[in-house]
Structure formats: structure tokens, C-alpha cells
């Protein structure tokens, strides 16, 4: 999965604690200091995924040669190939122009989709927004099965979060009640929930291309037609593409816990995020969160309890038992085997 951005505003200074974007000098937590629990799917944004998951049997990994992964052409190399000289032999202004042209070419290539007709590389240009995010899009291998599913099913079941329109969920799901799932990883749990409850539509958001293809393939194999896969930033979806009181629920399962203190500002469940969520939920709609990272569970409980638009469904005001409809995922099982405690939180929109 992936998790989604924290601060919903587009103002130059984010509300959620800092104005700086993630930089190479301040990377997201990857276990170098504190290992994240196995049950948490790393964000790959808003929204989560398991980039290291093994390919399904019979699937051959497809080498991702998309130009977005390639570094910008070095001005020295470009000039040398054309004239036999190097940028060091050029006047400073001409060398700078070559470098600028190289970076512009790389920028254009980054905006091209990996699979024509499939999910866009950056549907809303959201990386230009000055806003802290809780996800880090990652490149990883796409199997032949995932690629085939993307090419065949994306035009029907996929959509890009471009911020250019308000979705007609009744038309998109044929009148079914719709829940939004932010961060579905490789999609196994989502596909199972869709198959178990065909009367509920699931709008599943993530930015991890292999996971998107895997979920489409799983849903198709199960004969489920109640799943739509959205590619991009969930904050833009909530802020600009959903009508008021259009959702019957929200699911956020095992978001990136961002365990390092300096990264807590990137956690998804924050007051600003709930301010975005509340207006698009119908009264009584359930926000269901789950995590096996104890400090994050405590923050979720605190933030949700304090918000005036949500009410805990647990009689004692604490955590809830795992509902039968939420499958026990492979990652969750691995975490439980290591002694992790999984907490579910269910809050109703009031």
C-alpha cells in the first residue's frame, strides 16, 4: 500500500508540522534505525504495497525500463557523443544549457505512463505541490501477469486521480454502496473482501503499479466486478473528486507507521486528514483502521477520539475486535508470529 499524504492543504507551508519535503538527506524509515513491523505495508503513497513480494507462480518479472527510472542524461556524455568534446571544454553558459535540456527531457519522460493506456506516472502532477506526504512511490518489478491485467483491465476498472472531475460513484459502481480503501498493497485482502461482499463497491487507492496489476488480476479471476482501482494521491481524491456524503466507509489497513520521530508528521491518520474525510462520508459511515505498530495505534485512537465528527463504536472507548469481514493477511500473520499485537479501530461519522 502505501499510505497517503498527510496535509490536505496546498499552501506553501504545510499544517502538519513542517514545511520541508522529503529529501535524499532525510529518507523515509526503511529499517535502518527501527524496523517496521511485518504487518505494515510500506507506502508506495497515500497510498501501500509490498515491493519485495514474490511474483505469483508462473509469472515472469518484467524488467522495468521506463525512462522515469533512468537518470537524466549527463551533459558531458551528450556533448561528447555529438562532438567528441566534454562539457568541461564548453563555455559555462553552453554547458548549463545542455544540462537544463537534459533535465527537461528526463522530466517529460517521468510523466509518461509505464504502460500506455494504463495508470499514469503522475496523474495530477502532485509532486509539484508543497505538501508533506505519507507515501513514497517506488519502482519495482512488474510480472507478466500483472502487466497483462493492467493492459487488459485498466481501461474498464482503473482510473487516474487527476483532480479534474468529481466522480459519479453511482455510475461507477452501478448504484452499490461504496467504501474507500487507502493503500491496498498487493491487493490480496481487497480482492477477498470484494469477493465475500459483492454488494459493496470498493474504491481502492494506491500508487504501486505491481499491486494495481495484481489486484486487477485477482478480482478478474474471482469474477468480482465491484472493485475499481484508483491511481494517485488520495488527498487529491478526497479533496477534489468526491461529492459530499458519497462514501459508506473508509478503510486504512496497516499504513506505514513511519516509526522514526522525525517522520511522525508523515503518518496518514492526522487531524487534517480527518477534516478531509468527514465531509465525504455519509452519517454513520465507519472509518476502520488497523495497525500492528503500537505507538501508531495509540496515536490513531487519540486523534480519532478527539475529532468532533467521529465517535468510537467500542463501548469502552478503546480498540475493537477484528471484524469478520477483514481478512487476516499474510503480512499480518507474519507479524503475529513475531509477537506483534494488531489493533483495529472502528469509528462512526456523526
Short mmCIF file of C-alpha atoms in Angstrom, two decimals:
data_model
loop_
_atom_site.label_atom_id
_atom_site.label_comp_id
_atom_site.label_asym_id
_atom_site.label_seq_id
_atom_site.Cartn_x
_atom_site.Cartn_y
_atom_site.Cartn_z
CA UNK A 1 0.00 0.00 0.00
CA UNK A 2 1.05 2.53 0.77
CA UNK A 3 -0.19 5.39 2.62
CA UNK A 4 -1.46 8.75 1.60
CA UNK A 5 -0.38 12.33 2.18
CA UNK A 6 -0.98 13.99 5.48
CA UNK A 7 -1.56 17.67 4.97
CA UNK A 8 -4.55 18.31 2.69
CA UNK A 9 -3.77 21.94 2.02
CA UNK A 10 -1.82 23.31 -0.89
CA UNK A 11 -0.46 26.31 0.91
CA UNK A 12 3.32 26.73 0.77
CA UNK A 13 3.65 25.90 4.47
CA UNK A 14 2.02 22.57 5.41
CA UNK A 15 -0.10 22.43 8.50
CA UNK A 16 1.14 19.09 9.75
CA UNK A 17 4.33 20.18 11.42
CA UNK A 18 6.99 21.12 8.93
CA UNK A 19 7.42 22.79 5.61
CA UNK A 20 10.15 20.59 4.24
CA UNK A 21 9.61 17.86 1.69
CA UNK A 22 11.36 14.52 1.95
CA UNK A 23 14.86 14.75 0.57
CA UNK A 24 17.64 12.24 -0.01
CA UNK A 25 19.23 13.53 3.18
CA UNK A 26 16.06 12.70 5.16
CA UNK A 27 14.69 9.46 3.67
CA UNK A 28 11.66 7.58 4.90
CA UNK A 29 12.19 4.95 7.53
CA UNK A 30 13.33 1.68 5.98
CA UNK A 31 14.56 -0.19 9.00
CA UNK A 32 17.98 1.40 9.30
CA UNK A 33 17.24 2.51 12.83
CA UNK A 34 13.89 0.93 13.73
CA UNK A 35 12.50 -1.97 11.79
CA UNK A 36 8.84 -1.53 10.86
CA UNK A 37 6.57 -4.45 11.74
CA UNK A 38 5.99 -7.04 9.07
CA UNK A 39 2.27 -6.38 9.19
CA UNK A 40 2.70 -2.81 7.97
CA UNK A 41 2.77 -2.48 4.23
CA UNK A 42 5.32 0.15 3.16
CA UNK A 43 3.77 3.15 1.48
CA UNK A 44 4.39 3.43 -2.22
CA UNK A 45 1.78 6.70 -1.13
CA UNK A 46 -1.26 7.78 0.25
CA UNK A 47 -1.26 5.04 -0.89
CA UNK A 48 0.80 0.96 0.34
CA UNK A 49 2.40 -2.09 -1.15
CA UNK A 50 4.90 -4.85 -0.75
CA UNK A 51 7.58 -4.07 -3.30
CA UNK A 52 9.55 -7.11 -2.29
CA UNK A 53 6.70 -9.59 -2.61
CA UNK A 54 7.49 -12.64 -4.68
CA UNK A 55 5.90 -12.89 -8.09
CA UNK A 56 2.96 -15.27 -8.39
CA UNK A 57 3.86 -18.70 -9.68
CA UNK A 58 4.18 -18.75 -13.45
CA UNK A 59 4.68 -15.03 -13.72
CA UNK A 60 7.91 -13.80 -15.19
CA UNK A 61 9.24 -10.50 -13.85
CA UNK A 62 9.20 -7.77 -16.46
CA UNK A 63 12.24 -5.57 -16.39
CA UNK A 64 11.10 -2.02 -15.91
CA UNK A 65 12.96 0.04 -18.47
CA UNK A 66 10.69 3.04 -18.18
CA UNK A 67 12.65 6.23 -18.64
CA UNK A 68 11.39 7.60 -15.35
CA UNK A 69 13.84 5.28 -13.63
CA UNK A 70 16.78 6.39 -15.71
CA UNK A 71 18.91 9.30 -14.55
CA UNK A 72 18.94 12.45 -16.59
CA UNK A 73 21.41 12.28 -19.48
CA UNK A 74 24.68 13.70 -18.37
CA UNK A 75 25.53 16.85 -20.28
CA UNK A 76 29.11 15.67 -20.65
CA UNK A 77 28.01 12.42 -22.27
CA UNK A 78 25.51 14.15 -24.54
CA UNK A 79 28.04 16.62 -25.82
CA UNK A 80 30.78 14.03 -26.15
CA UNK A 81 28.60 11.81 -28.31
CA UNK A 82 27.88 14.72 -30.63
CA UNK A 83 31.24 16.43 -30.90
CA UNK A 84 33.83 14.28 -29.19
CA UNK A 85 34.33 17.01 -26.60
CA UNK A 86 33.18 17.22 -23.00
CA UNK A 87 31.12 19.78 -21.14
CA UNK A 88 34.30 20.85 -19.42
CA UNK A 89 35.53 22.14 -22.80
CA UNK A 90 32.43 24.31 -23.28
CA UNK A 91 31.70 27.81 -22.07
CA UNK A 92 29.82 27.79 -18.79
CA UNK A 93 26.57 29.08 -20.31
CA UNK A 94 26.54 26.43 -23.04
CA UNK A 95 27.25 23.64 -20.57
CA UNK A 96 24.44 24.91 -18.34
CA UNK A 97 22.07 24.93 -21.31
CA UNK A 98 22.96 21.31 -22.10
CA UNK A 99 22.30 20.27 -18.53
CA UNK A 100 18.99 22.13 -18.47
CA UNK A 101 17.89 20.41 -21.70
CA UNK A 102 18.86 17.05 -20.25
CA UNK A 103 16.85 17.55 -17.07
CA UNK A 104 13.84 18.80 -19.06
CA UNK A 105 13.95 15.65 -21.19
CA UNK A 106 14.07 13.49 -18.07
CA UNK A 107 11.14 15.43 -16.56
CA UNK A 108 9.00 14.81 -19.64
CA UNK A 109 9.83 11.12 -19.63
CA UNK A 110 8.90 10.81 -15.96
CA UNK A 111 5.38 11.92 -16.85
CA UNK A 112 4.90 9.15 -19.42
CA UNK A 113 2.96 6.07 -18.28
CA UNK A 114 4.83 2.82 -17.87
CA UNK A 115 2.06 1.06 -19.76
CA UNK A 116 0.28 3.05 -22.49
CA UNK A 117 -3.41 3.14 -21.65
CA UNK A 118 -2.65 2.15 -18.06
CA UNK A 119 -2.06 4.13 -14.84
CA UNK A 120 -0.36 7.47 -15.40
CA UNK A 121 3.06 8.12 -13.89
CA UNK A 122 1.86 11.28 -12.15
CA UNK A 123 -1.82 11.86 -12.94
CA UNK A 124 -2.23 15.12 -11.02
CA UNK A 125 1.29 16.44 -11.09
CA UNK A 126 1.03 16.20 -7.31
CA UNK A 127 4.75 16.14 -6.74
CA UNK A 128 4.74 19.86 -7.52
CA UNK A 129 2.51 20.57 -4.52
CA UNK A 130 4.29 21.88 -1.45
CA UNK A 131 2.83 19.31 0.92
CA UNK A 132 4.12 16.62 3.24
CA UNK A 133 3.25 13.12 2.08
CA UNK A 134 2.96 9.82 3.84
CA UNK A 135 3.87 7.73 0.82
CA UNK A 136 6.95 7.19 -1.30
CA UNK A 137 6.23 5.89 -4.82
CA UNK A 138 8.67 3.08 -5.62
CA UNK A 139 9.67 1.36 -8.81
CA UNK A 140 9.74 -2.41 -8.65
CA UNK A 141 9.30 -5.32 -10.98
CA UNK A 142 6.02 -5.94 -12.77
CA UNK A 143 5.29 -9.54 -13.66
CA UNK A 144 3.90 -10.60 -16.99
CA UNK A 145 0.59 -11.44 -15.32
CA UNK A 146 0.36 -8.02 -13.68
CA UNK A 147 1.25 -6.30 -16.94
CA UNK A 148 -1.38 -8.27 -18.82
CA UNK A 149 -4.02 -7.35 -16.21
CA UNK A 150 -3.10 -3.67 -16.40
CA UNK A 151 -3.22 -3.60 -20.19
CA UNK A 152 -6.49 -5.53 -20.39
CA UNK A 153 -8.46 -4.30 -17.38
CA UNK A 154 -7.26 -0.79 -16.58
CA UNK A 155 -9.42 0.91 -19.26
CA UNK A 156 -12.51 -0.62 -17.61
CA UNK A 157 -11.69 -0.85 -13.90
CA UNK A 158 -8.94 1.71 -13.43
CA UNK A 159 -8.91 5.47 -13.04
CA UNK A 160 -6.31 8.15 -12.50
CA UNK A 161 -6.64 10.65 -9.68
CA UNK A 162 -6.15 13.79 -11.75
CA UNK A 163 -8.23 16.26 -9.73
CA UNK A 164 -10.10 17.32 -12.86
CA UNK A 165 -13.57 15.93 -12.18
CA UNK A 166 -15.96 14.77 -9.48
CA UNK A 167 -16.55 11.04 -9.68
CA UNK A 168 -20.08 9.75 -10.14
CA UNK A 169 -19.86 6.76 -7.81
CA UNK A 170 -23.39 5.60 -8.62
CA UNK A 171 -22.44 5.29 -12.25
CA UNK A 172 -19.00 3.86 -11.50
CA UNK A 173 -20.36 1.10 -9.24
CA UNK A 174 -23.86 0.61 -10.59
CA UNK A 175 -25.58 2.05 -7.52
CA UNK A 176 -23.73 -0.06 -4.92
CA UNK A 177 -22.73 1.48 -1.58
CA UNK A 178 -19.04 2.39 -1.83
CA UNK A 179 -16.19 2.19 0.66
CA UNK A 180 -12.83 3.79 0.04
CA UNK A 181 -9.70 1.77 0.82
CA UNK A 182 -6.45 3.72 1.02
CA UNK A 183 -3.36 1.60 0.49
CA UNK A 184 -4.04 -1.99 -0.56
CA UNK A 185 -0.51 -3.35 -1.05
CA UNK A 186 -0.62 -6.31 -3.42
CA UNK A 187 -4.41 -6.44 -3.18
CA UNK A 188 -4.98 -9.92 -1.72
CA UNK A 189 -7.14 -8.72 1.19
CA UNK A 190 -9.03 -6.27 -1.01
CA UNK A 191 -9.82 -8.93 -3.58
CA UNK A 192 -11.05 -11.30 -0.86
CA UNK A 193 -13.30 -8.63 0.70
CA UNK A 194 -14.72 -7.82 -2.72
CA UNK A 195 -15.48 -11.47 -3.40
CA UNK A 196 -17.00 -12.01 0.05
CA UNK A 197 -19.26 -8.94 -0.23
CA UNK A 198 -20.29 -8.37 -3.86
CA UNK A 199 -22.98 -5.96 -2.70
CA UNK A 200 -20.39 -3.36 -1.66
CA UNK A 201 -18.22 -1.42 -4.08
CA UNK A 202 -14.58 -0.91 -3.17
CA UNK A 203 -12.70 2.11 -4.48
CA UNK A 204 -9.11 1.02 -3.82
CA UNK A 205 -6.37 3.64 -3.98
CA UNK A 206 -2.63 3.06 -4.28
CA UNK A 207 0.36 4.19 -6.32
CA UNK A 208 2.23 0.88 -6.52
CA UNK A 209 1.95 -0.34 -10.11
CA UNK A 210 2.63 -4.05 -9.43
CA UNK A 211 -0.03 -4.01 -6.70
CA UNK A 212 -2.52 -2.34 -9.02
CA UNK A 213 -1.98 -5.02 -11.65
CA UNK A 214 -2.13 -7.79 -9.07
CA UNK A 215 -5.44 -6.57 -7.61
CA UNK A 216 -7.00 -6.26 -11.06
CA UNK A 217 -5.89 -9.79 -11.89
CA UNK A 218 -7.18 -11.24 -8.61
CA UNK A 219 -10.55 -9.52 -8.94
CA UNK A 220 -10.92 -10.70 -12.52
CA UNK A 221 -10.00 -14.28 -11.58
CA UNK A 222 -12.62 -14.26 -8.80
CA UNK A 223 -15.26 -12.82 -11.09
CA UNK A 224 -15.63 -9.71 -8.90
CA UNK A 225 -16.95 -6.64 -10.66
CA UNK A 226 -17.27 -4.42 -7.58
CA UNK A 227 -13.65 -3.18 -7.45
CA UNK A 228 -12.26 -0.04 -9.03
CA UNK A 229 -8.55 0.77 -8.75
CA UNK A 230 -7.58 4.42 -8.41
CA UNK A 231 -4.03 5.53 -9.12
CA UNK A 232 -2.59 8.57 -7.38
CA UNK A 233 -2.79 10.76 -4.32
CA UNK A 234 -5.75 10.00 -2.04
CA UNK A 235 -5.71 13.52 -0.63
CA UNK A 236 -6.48 14.90 -4.09
CA UNK A 237 -9.24 12.30 -4.44
CA UNK A 238 -10.80 13.29 -1.12
CA UNK A 239 -10.35 16.99 -1.63
CA UNK A 240 -11.40 17.40 -5.25
CA UNK A 241 -13.01 14.28 -6.72
CA UNK A 242 -15.60 13.00 -4.23
CA UNK A 243 -19.02 14.52 -3.65
CA UNK A 244 -20.19 15.32 -0.12
CA UNK A 245 -21.61 12.31 1.77
CA UNK A 246 -20.85 9.95 -1.10
CA UNK A 247 -18.93 7.23 0.77
CA UNK A 248 -20.28 4.50 3.03
CA UNK A 249 -16.95 3.83 4.72
CA UNK A 250 -13.19 4.26 4.80
CA UNK A 251 -10.60 1.52 5.32
CA UNK A 252 -6.96 2.11 6.16
CA UNK A 253 -5.22 -1.17 6.92
CA UNK A 254 -1.60 -1.33 8.06
CA UNK A 255 -0.43 2.07 6.83
CA UNK A 256 3.25 2.93 7.01
CA UNK A 257 3.94 3.67 10.70
CA UNK A 258 6.87 5.97 9.98
CA UNK A 259 8.50 4.85 13.25
CA UNK A 260 11.23 7.48 13.48
CA UNK A 261 10.19 10.51 15.49
CA UNK A 262 11.20 12.95 12.78
CA UNK A 263 8.88 11.14 10.35
CA UNK A 264 5.75 11.09 12.53
CA UNK A 265 4.50 14.10 10.60
CA UNK A 266 4.14 11.79 7.60
CA UNK A 267 1.68 9.43 9.25
CA UNK A 268 -1.66 9.34 7.48
CA UNK A 269 -4.05 9.50 10.42
CA UNK A 270 -3.81 13.14 11.46
CA UNK A 271 -6.47 15.75 12.33
CA UNK A 272 -6.07 17.45 8.94
CA UNK A 273 -6.67 14.18 7.13
CA UNK A 274 -9.84 13.51 9.14
CA UNK A 275 -11.04 17.03 8.28
CA UNK A 276 -10.93 15.94 4.63
CA UNK A 277 -12.54 12.57 5.26
CA UNK A 278 -15.55 13.67 7.34
CA UNK A 279 -17.43 15.66 4.64
CA UNK A 280 -17.34 12.88 2.03
CA UNK A 281 -18.64 10.19 4.42
CA UNK A 282 -22.33 9.59 4.95
CA UNK A 283 -23.64 9.91 8.52
CA UNK A 284 -22.99 6.63 10.28
CA UNK A 285 -20.25 5.59 7.85
CA UNK A 286 -17.42 3.67 9.52
CA UNK A 287 -13.76 4.61 9.49
CA UNK A 288 -11.87 1.35 10.03
CA UNK A 289 -8.14 1.46 10.75
CA UNK A 290 -5.81 -1.39 11.65
CA UNK A 291 -2.13 -1.47 12.60
CA UNK A 292 0.33 -3.70 14.42
CA UNK A 293 2.54 -0.78 15.39
CA UNK A 294 1.58 0.00 18.99
CA UNK A 295 2.66 3.68 19.10
CA UNK A 296 0.78 4.38 15.87
CA UNK A 297 -2.32 2.62 17.22
CA UNK A 298 -2.20 4.89 20.24
CA UNK A 299 -1.92 7.96 18.01
CA UNK A 300 -4.83 6.77 15.84
CA UNK A 301 -7.01 6.28 18.90
CA UNK A 302 -6.09 9.69 20.29
CA UNK A 303 -6.65 11.57 17.03
CA UNK A 304 -9.93 9.85 16.15
CA UNK A 305 -11.30 10.23 19.69
CA UNK A 306 -10.50 13.93 19.73
CA UNK A 307 -12.17 14.67 16.39
CA UNK A 308 -15.73 16.05 16.79
CA UNK A 309 -17.04 14.32 13.64
CA UNK A 310 -16.21 10.76 14.75
CA UNK A 311 -17.42 8.53 17.55
CA UNK A 312 -15.82 5.32 18.78
CA UNK A 313 -18.03 2.26 18.27
CA UNK A 314 -16.21 0.36 21.04
CA UNK A 315 -18.22 0.60 24.26
CA UNK A 316 -15.12 1.07 26.37
CA UNK A 317 -13.74 3.80 24.11
CA UNK A 318 -10.74 1.71 23.10
CA UNK A 319 -9.83 -0.75 20.38
CA UNK A 320 -12.32 -3.05 18.67
CA UNK A 321 -12.11 -6.77 17.88
CA UNK A 322 -11.11 -7.58 14.30
CA UNK A 323 -14.35 -7.65 12.27
CA UNK A 324 -15.02 -10.89 10.44
CA UNK A 325 -15.01 -9.09 7.09
CA UNK A 326 -11.36 -8.01 7.43
CA UNK A 327 -9.21 -10.92 6.27
CA UNK A 328 -6.10 -11.98 8.12
CA UNK A 329 -3.38 -11.04 5.63
CA UNK A 330 -0.11 -12.84 5.06
CA UNK A 331 1.80 -9.85 6.42
CA UNK A 332 -0.42 -9.66 9.46
CA UNK A 333 0.12 -13.36 10.12
CA UNK A 334 3.87 -12.91 9.94
CA UNK A 335 3.63 -10.04 12.40
CA UNK A 336 1.52 -12.08 14.80
CA UNK A 337 4.09 -14.88 14.61
CA UNK A 338 6.68 -12.36 15.78
CA UNK A 339 4.56 -11.32 18.73
CA UNK A 340 3.07 -8.13 17.28
CA UNK A 341 -0.34 -7.09 18.58
CA UNK A 342 -2.82 -5.94 15.94
CA UNK A 343 -5.27 -3.19 16.88
CA UNK A 344 -8.49 -2.42 15.00
CA UNK A 345 -10.27 0.91 15.41
CA UNK A 346 -13.83 1.49 14.23
CA UNK A 347 -15.26 5.00 14.43
CA UNK A 348 -18.61 6.19 13.08
CA UNK A 349 -19.03 9.50 11.33
CA UNK A 350 -21.50 11.66 13.30
#
